[in-house]
Short mmCIF file of N, CA and C in Angstrom, two decimals:
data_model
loop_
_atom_site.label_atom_id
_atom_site.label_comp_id
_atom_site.label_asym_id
_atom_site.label_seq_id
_atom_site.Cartn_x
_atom_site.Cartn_y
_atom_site.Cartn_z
N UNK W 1 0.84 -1.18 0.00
CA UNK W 1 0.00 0.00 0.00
C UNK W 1 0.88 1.24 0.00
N UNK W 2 0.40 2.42 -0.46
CA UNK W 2 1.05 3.44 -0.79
C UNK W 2 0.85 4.36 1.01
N UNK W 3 1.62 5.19 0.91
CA UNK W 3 1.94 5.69 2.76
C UNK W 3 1.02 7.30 2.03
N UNK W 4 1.32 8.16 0.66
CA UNK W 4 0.41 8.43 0.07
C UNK W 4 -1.14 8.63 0.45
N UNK W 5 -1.55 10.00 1.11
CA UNK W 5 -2.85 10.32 2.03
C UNK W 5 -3.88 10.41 0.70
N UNK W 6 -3.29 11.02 -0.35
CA UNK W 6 -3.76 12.07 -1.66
C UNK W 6 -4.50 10.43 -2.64
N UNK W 7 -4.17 9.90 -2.80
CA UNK W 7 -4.19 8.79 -3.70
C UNK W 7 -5.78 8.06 -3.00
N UNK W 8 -6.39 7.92 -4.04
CA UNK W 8 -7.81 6.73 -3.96
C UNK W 8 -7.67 5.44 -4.61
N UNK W 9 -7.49 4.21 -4.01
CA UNK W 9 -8.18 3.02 -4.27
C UNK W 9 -9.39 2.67 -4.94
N UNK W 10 -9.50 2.21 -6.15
CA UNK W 10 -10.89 1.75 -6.16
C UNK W 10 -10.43 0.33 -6.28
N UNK W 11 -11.88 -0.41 -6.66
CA UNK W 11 -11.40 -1.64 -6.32
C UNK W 11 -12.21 -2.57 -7.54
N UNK W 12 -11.55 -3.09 -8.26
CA UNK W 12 -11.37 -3.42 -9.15
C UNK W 12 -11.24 -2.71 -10.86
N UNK W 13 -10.17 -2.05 -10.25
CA UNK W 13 -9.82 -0.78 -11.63
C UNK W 13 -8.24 -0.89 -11.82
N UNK W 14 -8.21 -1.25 -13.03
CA UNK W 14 -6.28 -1.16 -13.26
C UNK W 14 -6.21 0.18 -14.26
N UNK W 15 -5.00 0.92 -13.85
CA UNK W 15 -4.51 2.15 -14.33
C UNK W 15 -4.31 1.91 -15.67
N UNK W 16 -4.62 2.80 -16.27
CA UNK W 16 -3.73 2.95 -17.67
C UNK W 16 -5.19 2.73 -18.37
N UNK W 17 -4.99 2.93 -19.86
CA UNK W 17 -6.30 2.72 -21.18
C UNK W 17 -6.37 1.55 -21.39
N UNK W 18 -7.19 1.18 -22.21
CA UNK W 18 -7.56 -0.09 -22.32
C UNK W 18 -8.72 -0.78 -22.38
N UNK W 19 -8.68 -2.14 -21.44
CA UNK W 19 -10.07 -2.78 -20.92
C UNK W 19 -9.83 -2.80 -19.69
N UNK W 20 -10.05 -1.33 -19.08
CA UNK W 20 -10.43 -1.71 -17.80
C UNK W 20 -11.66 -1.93 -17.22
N UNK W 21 -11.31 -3.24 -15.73
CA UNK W 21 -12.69 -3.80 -15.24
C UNK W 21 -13.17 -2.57 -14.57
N UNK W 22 -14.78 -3.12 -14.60
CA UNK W 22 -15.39 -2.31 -13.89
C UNK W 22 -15.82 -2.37 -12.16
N UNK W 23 -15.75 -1.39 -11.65
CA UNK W 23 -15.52 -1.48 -10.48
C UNK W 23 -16.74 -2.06 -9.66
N UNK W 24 -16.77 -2.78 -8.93
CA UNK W 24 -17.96 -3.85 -8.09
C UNK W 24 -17.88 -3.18 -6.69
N UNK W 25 -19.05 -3.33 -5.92
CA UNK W 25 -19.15 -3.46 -4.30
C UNK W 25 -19.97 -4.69 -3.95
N UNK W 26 -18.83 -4.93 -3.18
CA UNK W 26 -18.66 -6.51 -2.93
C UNK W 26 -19.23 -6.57 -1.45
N UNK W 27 -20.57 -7.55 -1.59
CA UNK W 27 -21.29 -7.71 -0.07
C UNK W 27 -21.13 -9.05 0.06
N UNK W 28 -20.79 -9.20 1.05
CA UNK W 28 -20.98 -10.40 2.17
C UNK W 28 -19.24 -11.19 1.96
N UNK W 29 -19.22 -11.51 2.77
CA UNK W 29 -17.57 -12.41 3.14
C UNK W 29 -16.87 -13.47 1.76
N UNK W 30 -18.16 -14.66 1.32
CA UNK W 30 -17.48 -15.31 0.13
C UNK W 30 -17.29 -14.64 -1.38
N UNK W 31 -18.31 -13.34 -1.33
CA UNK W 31 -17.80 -12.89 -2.80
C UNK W 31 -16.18 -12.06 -2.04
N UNK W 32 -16.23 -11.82 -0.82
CA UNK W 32 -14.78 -10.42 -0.32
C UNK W 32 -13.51 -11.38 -0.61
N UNK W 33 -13.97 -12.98 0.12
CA UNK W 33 -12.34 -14.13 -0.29
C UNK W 33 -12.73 -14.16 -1.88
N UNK W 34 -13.15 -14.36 -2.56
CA UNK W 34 -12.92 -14.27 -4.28
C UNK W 34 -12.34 -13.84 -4.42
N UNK W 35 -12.58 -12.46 -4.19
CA UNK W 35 -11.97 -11.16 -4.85
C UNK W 35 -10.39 -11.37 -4.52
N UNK W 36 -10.19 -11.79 -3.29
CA UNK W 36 -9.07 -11.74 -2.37
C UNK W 36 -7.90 -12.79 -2.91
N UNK W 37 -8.55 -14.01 -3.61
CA UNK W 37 -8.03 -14.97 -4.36
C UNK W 37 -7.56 -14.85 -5.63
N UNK W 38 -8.31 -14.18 -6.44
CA UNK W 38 -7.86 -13.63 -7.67
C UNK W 38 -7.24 -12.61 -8.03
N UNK W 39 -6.83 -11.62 -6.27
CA UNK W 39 -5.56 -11.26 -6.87
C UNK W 39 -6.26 -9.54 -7.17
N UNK W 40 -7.79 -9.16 -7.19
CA UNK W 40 -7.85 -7.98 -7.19
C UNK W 40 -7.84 -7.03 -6.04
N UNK W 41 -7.80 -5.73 -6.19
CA UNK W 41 -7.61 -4.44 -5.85
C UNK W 41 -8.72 -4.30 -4.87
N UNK W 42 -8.40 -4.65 -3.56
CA UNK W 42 -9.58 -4.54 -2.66
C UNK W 42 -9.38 -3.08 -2.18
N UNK W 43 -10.74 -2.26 -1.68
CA UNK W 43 -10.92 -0.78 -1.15
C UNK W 43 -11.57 -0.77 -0.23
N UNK W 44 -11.40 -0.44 1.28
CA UNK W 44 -12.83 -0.19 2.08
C UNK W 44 -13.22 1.02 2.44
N UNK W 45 -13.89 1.82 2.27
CA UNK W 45 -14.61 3.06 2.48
C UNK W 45 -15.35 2.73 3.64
N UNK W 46 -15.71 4.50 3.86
CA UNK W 46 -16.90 4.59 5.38
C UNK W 46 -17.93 5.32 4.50
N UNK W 47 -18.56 5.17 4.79
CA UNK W 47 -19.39 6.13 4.46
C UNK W 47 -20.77 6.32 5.10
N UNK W 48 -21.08 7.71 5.16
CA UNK W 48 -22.03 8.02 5.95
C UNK W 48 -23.51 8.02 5.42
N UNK W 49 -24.31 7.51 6.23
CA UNK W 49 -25.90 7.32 5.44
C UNK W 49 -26.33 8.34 5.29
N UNK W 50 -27.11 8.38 4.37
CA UNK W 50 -28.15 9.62 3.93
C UNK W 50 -29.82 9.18 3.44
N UNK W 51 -30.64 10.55 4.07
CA UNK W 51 -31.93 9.92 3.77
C UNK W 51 -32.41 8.92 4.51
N UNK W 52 -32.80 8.05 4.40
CA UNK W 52 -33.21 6.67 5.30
C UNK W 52 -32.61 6.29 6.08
N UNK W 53 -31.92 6.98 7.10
CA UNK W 53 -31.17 6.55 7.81
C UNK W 53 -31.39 5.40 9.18
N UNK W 54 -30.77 4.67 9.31
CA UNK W 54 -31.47 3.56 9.88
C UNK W 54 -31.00 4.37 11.78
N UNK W 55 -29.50 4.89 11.89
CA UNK W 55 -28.52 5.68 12.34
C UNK W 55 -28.72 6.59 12.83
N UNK W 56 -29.68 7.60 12.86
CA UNK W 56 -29.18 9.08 12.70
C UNK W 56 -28.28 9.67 13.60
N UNK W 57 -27.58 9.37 13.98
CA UNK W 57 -26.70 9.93 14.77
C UNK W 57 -25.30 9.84 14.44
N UNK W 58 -24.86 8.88 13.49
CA UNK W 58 -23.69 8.46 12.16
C UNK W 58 -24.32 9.36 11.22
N UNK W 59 -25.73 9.72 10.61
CA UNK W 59 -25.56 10.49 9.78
C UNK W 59 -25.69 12.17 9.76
N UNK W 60 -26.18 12.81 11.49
CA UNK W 60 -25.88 14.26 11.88
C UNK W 60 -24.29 14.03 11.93
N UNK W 61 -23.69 13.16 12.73
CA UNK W 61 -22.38 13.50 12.65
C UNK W 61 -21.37 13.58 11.73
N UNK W 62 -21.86 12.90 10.03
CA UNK W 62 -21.78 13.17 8.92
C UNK W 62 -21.40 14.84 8.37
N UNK W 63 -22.55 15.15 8.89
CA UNK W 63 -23.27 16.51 8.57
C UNK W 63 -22.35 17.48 8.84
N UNK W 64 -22.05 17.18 10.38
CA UNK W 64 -22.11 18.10 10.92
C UNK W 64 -20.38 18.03 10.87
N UNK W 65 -19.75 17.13 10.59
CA UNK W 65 -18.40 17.13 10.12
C UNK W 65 -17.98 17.99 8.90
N UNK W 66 -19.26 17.75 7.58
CA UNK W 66 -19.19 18.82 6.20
C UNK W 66 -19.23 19.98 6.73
N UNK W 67 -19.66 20.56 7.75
CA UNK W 67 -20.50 22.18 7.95
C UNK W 67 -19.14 22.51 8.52
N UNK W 68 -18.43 21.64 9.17
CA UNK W 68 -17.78 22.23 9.41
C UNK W 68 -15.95 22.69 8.99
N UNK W 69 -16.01 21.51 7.47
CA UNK W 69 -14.48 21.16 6.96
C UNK W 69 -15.32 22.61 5.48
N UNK W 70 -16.63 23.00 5.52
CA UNK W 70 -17.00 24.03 4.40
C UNK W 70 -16.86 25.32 5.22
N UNK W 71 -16.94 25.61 6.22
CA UNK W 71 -17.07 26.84 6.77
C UNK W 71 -15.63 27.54 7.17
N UNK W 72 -15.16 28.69 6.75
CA UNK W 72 -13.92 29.37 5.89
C UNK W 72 -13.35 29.84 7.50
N UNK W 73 -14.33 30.66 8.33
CA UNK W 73 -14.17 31.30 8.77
C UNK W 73 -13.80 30.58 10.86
N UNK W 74 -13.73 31.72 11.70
CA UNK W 74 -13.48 30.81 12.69
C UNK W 74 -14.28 31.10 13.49
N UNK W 75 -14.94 29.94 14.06
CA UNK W 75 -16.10 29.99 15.16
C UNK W 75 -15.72 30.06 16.60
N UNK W 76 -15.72 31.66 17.24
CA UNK W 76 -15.44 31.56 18.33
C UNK W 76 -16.62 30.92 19.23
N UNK W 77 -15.87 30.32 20.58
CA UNK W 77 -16.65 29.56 21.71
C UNK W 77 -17.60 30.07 22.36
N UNK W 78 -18.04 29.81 22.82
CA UNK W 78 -19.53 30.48 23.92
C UNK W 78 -19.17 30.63 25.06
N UNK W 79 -19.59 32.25 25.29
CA UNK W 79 -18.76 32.81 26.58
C UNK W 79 -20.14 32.59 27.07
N UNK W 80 -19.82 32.70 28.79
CA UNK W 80 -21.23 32.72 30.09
C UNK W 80 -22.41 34.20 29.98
N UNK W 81 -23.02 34.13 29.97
CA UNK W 81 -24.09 34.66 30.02
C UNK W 81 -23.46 35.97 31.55
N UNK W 82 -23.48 37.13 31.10
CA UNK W 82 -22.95 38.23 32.42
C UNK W 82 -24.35 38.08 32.81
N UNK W 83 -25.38 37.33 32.99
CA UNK W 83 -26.38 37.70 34.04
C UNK W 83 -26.05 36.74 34.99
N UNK W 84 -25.70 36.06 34.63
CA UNK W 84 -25.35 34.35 35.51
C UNK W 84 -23.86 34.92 35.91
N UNK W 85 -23.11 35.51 35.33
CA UNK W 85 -21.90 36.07 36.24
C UNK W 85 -21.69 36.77 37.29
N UNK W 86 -22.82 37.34 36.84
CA UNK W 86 -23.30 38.67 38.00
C UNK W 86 -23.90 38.07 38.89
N UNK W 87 -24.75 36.91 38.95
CA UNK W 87 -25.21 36.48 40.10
C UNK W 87 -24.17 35.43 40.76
N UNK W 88 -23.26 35.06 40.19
CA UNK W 88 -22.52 34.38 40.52
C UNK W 88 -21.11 35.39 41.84
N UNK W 89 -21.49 36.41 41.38
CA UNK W 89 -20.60 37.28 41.75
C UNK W 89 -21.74 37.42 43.07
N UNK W 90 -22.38 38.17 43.30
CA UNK W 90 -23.23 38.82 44.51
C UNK W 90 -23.53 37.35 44.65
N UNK W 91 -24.23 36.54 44.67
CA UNK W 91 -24.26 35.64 45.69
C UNK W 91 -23.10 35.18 46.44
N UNK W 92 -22.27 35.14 45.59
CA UNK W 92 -20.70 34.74 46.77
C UNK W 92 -20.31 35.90 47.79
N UNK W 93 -21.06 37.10 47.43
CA UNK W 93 -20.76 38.31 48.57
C UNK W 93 -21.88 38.72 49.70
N UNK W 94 -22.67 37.21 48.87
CA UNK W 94 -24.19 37.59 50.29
C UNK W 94 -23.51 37.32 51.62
N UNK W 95 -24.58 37.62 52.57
CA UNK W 95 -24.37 37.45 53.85
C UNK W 95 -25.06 35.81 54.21
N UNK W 96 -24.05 34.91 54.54
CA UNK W 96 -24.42 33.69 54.69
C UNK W 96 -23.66 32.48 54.13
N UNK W 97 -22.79 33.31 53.09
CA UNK W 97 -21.73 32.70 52.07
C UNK W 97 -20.53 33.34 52.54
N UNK W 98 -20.69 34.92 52.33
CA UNK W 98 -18.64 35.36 52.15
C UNK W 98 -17.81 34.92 52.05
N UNK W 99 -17.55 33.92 50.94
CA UNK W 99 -16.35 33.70 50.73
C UNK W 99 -16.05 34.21 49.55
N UNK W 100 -14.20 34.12 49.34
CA UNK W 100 -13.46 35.42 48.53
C UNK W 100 -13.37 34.15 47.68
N UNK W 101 -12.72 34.46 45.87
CA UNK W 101 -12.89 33.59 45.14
C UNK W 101 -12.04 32.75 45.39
N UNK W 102 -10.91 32.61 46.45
CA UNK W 102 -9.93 31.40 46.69
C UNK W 102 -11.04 30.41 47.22
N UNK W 103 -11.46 30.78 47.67
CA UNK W 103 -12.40 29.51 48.70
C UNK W 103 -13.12 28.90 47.82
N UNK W 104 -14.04 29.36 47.33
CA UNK W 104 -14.96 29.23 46.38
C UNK W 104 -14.18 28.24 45.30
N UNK W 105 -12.98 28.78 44.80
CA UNK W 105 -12.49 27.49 43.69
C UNK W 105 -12.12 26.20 44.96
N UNK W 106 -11.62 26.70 45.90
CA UNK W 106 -11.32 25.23 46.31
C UNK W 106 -12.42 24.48 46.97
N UNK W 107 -13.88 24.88 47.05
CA UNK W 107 -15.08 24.22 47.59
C UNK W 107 -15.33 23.69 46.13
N UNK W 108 -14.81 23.93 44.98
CA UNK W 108 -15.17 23.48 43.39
C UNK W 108 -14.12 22.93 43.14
N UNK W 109 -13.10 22.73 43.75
CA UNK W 109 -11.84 21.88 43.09
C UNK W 109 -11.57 22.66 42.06
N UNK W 110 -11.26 23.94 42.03
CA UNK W 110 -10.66 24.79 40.57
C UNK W 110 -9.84 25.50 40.94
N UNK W 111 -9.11 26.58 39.98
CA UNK W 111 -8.15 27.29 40.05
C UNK W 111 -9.26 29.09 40.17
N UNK W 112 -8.62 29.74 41.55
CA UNK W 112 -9.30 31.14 41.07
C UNK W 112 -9.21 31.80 40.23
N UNK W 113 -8.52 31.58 39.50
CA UNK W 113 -8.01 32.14 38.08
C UNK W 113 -9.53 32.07 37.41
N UNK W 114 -10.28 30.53 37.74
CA UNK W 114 -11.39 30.29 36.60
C UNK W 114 -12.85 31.02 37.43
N UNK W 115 -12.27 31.42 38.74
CA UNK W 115 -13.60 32.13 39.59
C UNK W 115 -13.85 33.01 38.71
N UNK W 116 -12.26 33.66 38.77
CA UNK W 116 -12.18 35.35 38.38
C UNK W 116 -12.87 35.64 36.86
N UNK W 117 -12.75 34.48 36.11
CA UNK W 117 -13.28 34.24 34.81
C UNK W 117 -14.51 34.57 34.64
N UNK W 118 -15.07 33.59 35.26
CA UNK W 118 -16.89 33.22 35.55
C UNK W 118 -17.32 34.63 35.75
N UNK W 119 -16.86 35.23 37.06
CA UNK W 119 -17.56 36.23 37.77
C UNK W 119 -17.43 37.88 36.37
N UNK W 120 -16.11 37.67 36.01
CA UNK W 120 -16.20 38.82 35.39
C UNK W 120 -17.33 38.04 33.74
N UNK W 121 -17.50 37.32 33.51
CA UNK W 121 -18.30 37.20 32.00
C UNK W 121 -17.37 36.67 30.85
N UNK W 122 -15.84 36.58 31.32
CA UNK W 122 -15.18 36.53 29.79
C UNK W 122 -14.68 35.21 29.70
N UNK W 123 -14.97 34.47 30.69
CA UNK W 123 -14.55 32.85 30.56
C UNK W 123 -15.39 32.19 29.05
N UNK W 124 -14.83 31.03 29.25
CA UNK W 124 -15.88 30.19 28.05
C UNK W 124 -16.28 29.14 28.40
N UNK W 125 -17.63 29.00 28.13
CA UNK W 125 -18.80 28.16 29.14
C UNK W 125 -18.15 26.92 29.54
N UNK W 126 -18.04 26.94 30.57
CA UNK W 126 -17.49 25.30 30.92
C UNK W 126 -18.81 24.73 32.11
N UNK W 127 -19.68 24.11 31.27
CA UNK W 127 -20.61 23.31 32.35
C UNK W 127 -20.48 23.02 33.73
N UNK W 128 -19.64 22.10 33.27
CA UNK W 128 -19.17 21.01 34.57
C UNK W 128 -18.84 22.40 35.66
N UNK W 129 -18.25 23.17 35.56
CA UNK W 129 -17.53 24.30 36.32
C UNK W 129 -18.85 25.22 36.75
N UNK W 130 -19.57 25.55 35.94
CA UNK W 130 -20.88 26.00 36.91
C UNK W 130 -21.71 25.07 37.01
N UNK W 131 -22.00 24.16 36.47
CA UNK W 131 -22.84 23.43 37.78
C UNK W 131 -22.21 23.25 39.40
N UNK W 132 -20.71 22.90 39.56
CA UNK W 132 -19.71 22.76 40.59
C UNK W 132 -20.44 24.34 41.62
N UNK W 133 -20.16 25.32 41.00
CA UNK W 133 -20.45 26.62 41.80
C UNK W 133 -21.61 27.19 41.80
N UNK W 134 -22.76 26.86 41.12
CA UNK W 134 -24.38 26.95 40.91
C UNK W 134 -24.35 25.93 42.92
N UNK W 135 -24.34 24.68 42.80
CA UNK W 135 -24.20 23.78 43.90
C UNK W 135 -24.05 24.35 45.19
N UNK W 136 -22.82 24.91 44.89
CA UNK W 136 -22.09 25.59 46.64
C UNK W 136 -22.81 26.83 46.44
N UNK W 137 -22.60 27.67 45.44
CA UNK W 137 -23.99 29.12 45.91
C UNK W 137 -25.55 29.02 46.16
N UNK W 138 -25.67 27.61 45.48
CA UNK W 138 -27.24 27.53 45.49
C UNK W 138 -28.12 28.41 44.97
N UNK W 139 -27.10 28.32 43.97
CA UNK W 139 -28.27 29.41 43.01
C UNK W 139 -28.23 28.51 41.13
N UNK W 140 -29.46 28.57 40.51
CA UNK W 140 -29.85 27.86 39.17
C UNK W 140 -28.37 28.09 38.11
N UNK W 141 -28.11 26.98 37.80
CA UNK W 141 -27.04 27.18 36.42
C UNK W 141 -27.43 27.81 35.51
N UNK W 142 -28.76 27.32 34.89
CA UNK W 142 -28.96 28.38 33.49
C UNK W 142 -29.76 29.72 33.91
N UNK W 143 -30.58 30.18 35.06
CA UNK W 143 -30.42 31.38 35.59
C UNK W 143 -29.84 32.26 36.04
N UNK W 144 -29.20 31.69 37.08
CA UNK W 144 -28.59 32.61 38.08
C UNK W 144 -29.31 32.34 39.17
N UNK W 145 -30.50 32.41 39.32
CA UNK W 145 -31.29 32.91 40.19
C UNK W 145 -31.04 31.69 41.67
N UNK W 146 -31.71 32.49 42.80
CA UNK W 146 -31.34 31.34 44.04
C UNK W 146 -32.08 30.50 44.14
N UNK W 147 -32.09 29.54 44.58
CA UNK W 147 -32.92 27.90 44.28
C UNK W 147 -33.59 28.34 45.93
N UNK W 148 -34.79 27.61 46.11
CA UNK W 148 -35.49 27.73 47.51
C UNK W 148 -34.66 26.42 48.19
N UNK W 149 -34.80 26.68 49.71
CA UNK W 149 -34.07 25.35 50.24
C UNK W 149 -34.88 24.17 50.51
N UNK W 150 -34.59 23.03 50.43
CA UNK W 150 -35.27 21.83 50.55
C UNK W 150 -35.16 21.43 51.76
N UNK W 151 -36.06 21.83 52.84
CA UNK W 151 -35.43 21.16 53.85
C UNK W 151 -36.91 20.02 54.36
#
């Protein structure tokens, strides 16, 4: 086999003019040893379903692989919502909490570096990291707002 990324296989096609065979897709195992016996040009492709998809989740991820090897430009990440920062900020300065953002990353297992992030708005959404500090403030991840207590 060629080490060659650029180059396509087909499979049953010899180079050059002539009589060349025409190329087959070969189903099931005893026609694949035939082929394999006589010595032709085997190819295996992936390919992604379309339409009838039995899959759909092999064929969005299809999709969604084209949208994104066609699109020129660069897609910046999704920063936090400054309403959810802002509450993230004043609830850690309520009375009942006060703690400074060292504490706060280490009740979240994080670096304050990523408090300081959150609180000012310019981080980039990291879930896992506010749900962690939604938890200890007790206040909603995709709000902000304070959760009532369950007691």
């Amino acid at each position: 086999m060629s080490d060659d990324w650029d180059t396509v296989t087909k499979i049953g096609s010899k180079s050059g003019g002539g009589a060349a065979q025409r190329e087959t897709i070969v189903r099931g195992k005893a026609a694949l040893n035939a082929a394999q016996r006589s010595g032709a040009i085997i190819a295996t492709e992936k390919k992604f379903t379309a339409g009838n998809a039995s899959n759909k989740s092999a064929s969005s991820e299809g999709q969604r692989l084209t949208k994104v090897d066609r699109s020129d430009d660069i897609v910046a990440p999704q920063k936090l919502d400054t309403k959810i920062a802002e509450a993230i900020k004043n609830r850690r300065a309520q009375e009942g909490f006060k703690l400074t953002q060292a504490q706060l990353a280490q009740k979240v297992n994080a670096q304050a570096n990523d408090i300081k992030l959150l609180e000012s708005g310019t981080a980039i959404k990291n879930q896992a990291l506010l749900n962690k500090v939604a938890r200890v403030l007790k206040i909603s991840p995709k709000t902000g707002e304070p959760l009532a207590d369950k007691h």
